[in-house]
Short mmCIF file of C-alpha atoms in Angstrom, two decimals:
data_model
loop_
_atom_site.label_atom_id
_atom_site.label_comp_id
_atom_site.label_asym_id
_atom_site.label_seq_id
_atom_site.Cartn_x
_atom_site.Cartn_y
_atom_site.Cartn_z
CA MET A 447 79.52 -18.21 25.18
CA THR A 448 82.18 -15.83 23.89
CA PRO A 449 84.30 -13.76 26.28
CA GLN A 450 82.64 -10.64 24.88
CA GLU A 451 79.17 -12.05 25.63
CA LEU A 452 80.25 -12.89 29.15
CA ALA A 453 81.71 -9.39 29.59
CA ALA A 454 78.22 -8.03 28.96
CA LYS A 455 77.12 -9.79 32.19
CA VAL A 456 79.38 -7.82 34.54
CA GLY A 457 77.45 -7.07 37.72
CA GLU A 458 75.25 -10.17 37.36
CA ASN A 459 75.10 -13.40 39.31
CA ILE A 460 76.34 -15.90 36.76
CA GLY A 461 76.03 -19.23 38.51
CA THR A 462 75.55 -21.55 41.44
CA SER A 463 77.21 -24.88 42.05
CA GLU A 464 75.80 -28.15 43.25
CA TRP A 465 75.96 -28.95 46.97
CA VAL A 466 79.04 -30.84 48.18
CA THR A 467 79.47 -32.47 51.58
CA MET A 468 82.52 -31.45 53.57
CA SER A 469 83.17 -34.89 55.02
CA GLN A 470 85.61 -35.69 57.80
CA GLU A 471 87.44 -37.90 55.32
CA ARG A 472 87.98 -34.92 52.98
CA ILE A 473 89.15 -32.80 55.93
CA ASN A 474 91.60 -35.51 57.01
CA GLN A 475 92.95 -35.86 53.46
CA PHE A 476 93.50 -32.09 53.27
CA ALA A 477 95.28 -32.19 56.65
CA ASP A 478 97.56 -34.93 55.33
CA ALA A 479 98.23 -33.06 52.08
CA THR A 480 99.11 -29.80 53.83
CA GLY A 481 100.57 -31.02 57.12
CA ASP A 482 97.97 -28.98 59.04
CA HIS A 483 96.77 -31.47 61.66
CA GLN A 484 95.47 -28.92 64.18
CA PHE A 485 93.07 -30.75 66.48
CA ILE A 486 90.05 -28.62 65.50
CA HIS A 487 90.24 -30.27 62.09
CA VAL A 488 91.16 -33.88 62.81
CA ASN A 489 90.50 -34.80 66.45
CA GLU A 490 86.76 -35.27 66.75
CA GLU A 491 86.78 -35.83 70.53
CA ALA A 492 88.94 -32.80 71.38
CA ALA A 493 87.06 -30.60 68.91
CA LYS A 494 83.78 -31.34 70.73
CA MET A 495 85.12 -29.25 73.63
CA THR A 496 85.59 -26.13 71.47
CA PRO A 497 82.98 -23.49 70.66
CA PHE A 498 82.57 -25.26 67.28
CA GLY A 499 81.24 -28.40 68.98
CA GLY A 500 83.11 -30.65 66.57
CA THR A 501 85.69 -30.68 63.83
CA ILE A 502 85.72 -27.98 61.17
CA ALA A 503 87.17 -27.80 57.68
CA HIS A 504 90.32 -25.80 57.10
CA GLY A 505 89.53 -22.40 55.65
CA PHE A 506 91.96 -23.11 52.83
CA LEU A 507 90.18 -26.40 52.12
CA THR A 508 86.94 -24.48 51.67
CA LEU A 509 88.73 -21.99 49.42
CA SER A 510 90.34 -24.79 47.42
CA MET A 511 86.90 -26.21 46.60
CA MET A 512 86.21 -23.31 44.21
CA PRO A 513 87.58 -25.01 41.05
CA TYR A 514 85.59 -28.18 41.72
CA LEU A 515 82.43 -26.27 42.55
CA GLY A 516 82.90 -24.00 39.54
CA ALA A 517 83.22 -27.01 37.25
CA ASN A 518 80.04 -28.43 38.78
CA SER A 519 77.97 -25.30 38.43
CA ASP A 520 75.75 -23.58 35.91
CA THR A 521 78.27 -20.79 35.32
CA PRO A 522 78.70 -20.01 31.61
CA LYS A 523 81.40 -21.97 29.80
CA LEU A 524 83.57 -19.96 27.42
CA ASP A 525 83.91 -21.09 23.82
CA GLY A 526 87.34 -22.12 22.60
CA VAL A 527 89.21 -22.02 25.90
CA LYS A 528 92.67 -23.56 25.53
CA MET A 529 93.54 -23.11 29.18
CA GLY A 530 92.30 -21.45 32.34
CA VAL A 531 94.55 -20.69 35.31
CA ASN A 532 93.98 -19.32 38.78
CA TYR A 533 95.54 -15.88 38.94
CA GLY A 534 94.82 -15.00 42.55
CA GLY A 535 92.34 -13.52 44.92
CA ASN A 536 91.38 -10.27 46.59
CA LYS A 537 89.54 -9.58 49.82
CA THR A 538 89.29 -13.22 50.91
CA ARG A 539 87.47 -13.54 54.23
CA PHE A 540 86.62 -16.71 56.17
CA LEU A 541 83.35 -15.73 57.84
CA SER A 542 82.01 -18.94 59.32
CA PRO A 543 83.57 -22.36 59.94
CA VAL A 544 82.30 -25.35 57.97
CA ARG A 545 81.53 -28.18 60.37
CA ALA A 546 82.39 -31.69 59.25
CA GLY A 547 79.38 -33.24 57.52
CA LYS A 548 77.90 -29.91 56.38
CA ARG A 549 77.21 -29.16 52.73
CA ILE A 550 78.57 -26.16 50.87
CA ARG A 551 77.95 -24.59 47.49
CA GLY A 552 79.36 -21.64 45.62
CA HIS A 553 77.70 -18.60 44.06
CA TRP A 554 79.50 -16.53 41.41
CA LYS A 555 78.91 -12.86 40.63
CA LEU A 556 80.90 -11.49 37.69
CA THR A 557 82.60 -8.23 38.67
CA GLU A 558 85.04 -7.84 35.76
CA MET A 559 85.84 -9.46 32.42
CA ILE A 560 88.60 -7.75 30.47
CA GLU A 561 90.86 -8.68 27.60
CA LYS A 562 94.42 -8.25 28.90
CA ARG A 563 95.96 -8.97 25.49
CA PRO A 564 94.67 -10.69 22.37
CA GLY A 565 93.28 -14.07 23.36
CA GLN A 566 93.88 -13.60 27.10
CA TRP A 567 90.88 -12.69 29.26
CA GLN A 568 90.92 -11.89 32.96
CA GLN A 569 87.74 -12.73 34.85
CA THR A 570 87.09 -11.52 38.37
CA CYS A 571 84.17 -12.96 40.32
CA GLU A 572 82.88 -12.39 43.79
CA VAL A 573 82.51 -15.92 45.10
CA THR A 574 80.33 -16.65 48.11
CA MET A 575 80.58 -20.10 49.67
CA GLU A 576 77.26 -20.89 51.30
CA ILE A 577 76.83 -23.39 54.15
CA GLU A 578 73.53 -25.25 53.95
CA GLY A 579 71.10 -24.12 56.65
CA GLU A 580 73.29 -21.29 57.95
CA GLN A 581 72.87 -17.53 57.62
CA THR A 582 76.56 -16.60 57.43
CA PRO A 583 78.57 -17.89 54.48
CA ALA A 584 81.80 -19.81 54.97
CA LEU A 585 83.73 -17.32 52.88
CA ILE A 586 83.51 -14.48 50.43
CA CYS A 587 86.30 -13.53 48.09
CA GLU A 588 87.11 -11.97 44.77
CA TRP A 589 88.70 -14.66 42.61
CA ILE A 590 90.65 -13.94 39.44
CA THR A 591 90.99 -16.43 36.59
CA LEU A 592 92.91 -16.03 33.35
CA TYR A 593 91.47 -17.64 30.24
CA PHE A 594 93.43 -18.25 27.08
CA VAL A 595 91.22 -18.54 23.98
#
């Protein structure tokens, strides 16, 4: 799909990812990578005593799953992309914790697709990270990606 064809889809839901399990192993690896070993993430016994009833994924771990989930989704792929980079986010909100062992998936709604300069496109999507079997999503944010074609 060309960037211009994708731009015609502004306002539409453009894709959903596959389900991915937020395992305790993944949570522990993220804690090791970031140095965030707060007990609600890594101490299963202590976390049982919290309102969460067990360990939960870091909010930033859930957010960091967007590139993986995007790559494993049915979102349109742009023709001729040389490089795509994360540019940032707006209005990121962590609405519900993701318990260890739960599955998540992402939903993308295209809110903007503009050519910043020749061959450089800025895409903004509202991304909702769903938790399987739960009413409230894990997070909602506007995510901005730059594509160089």
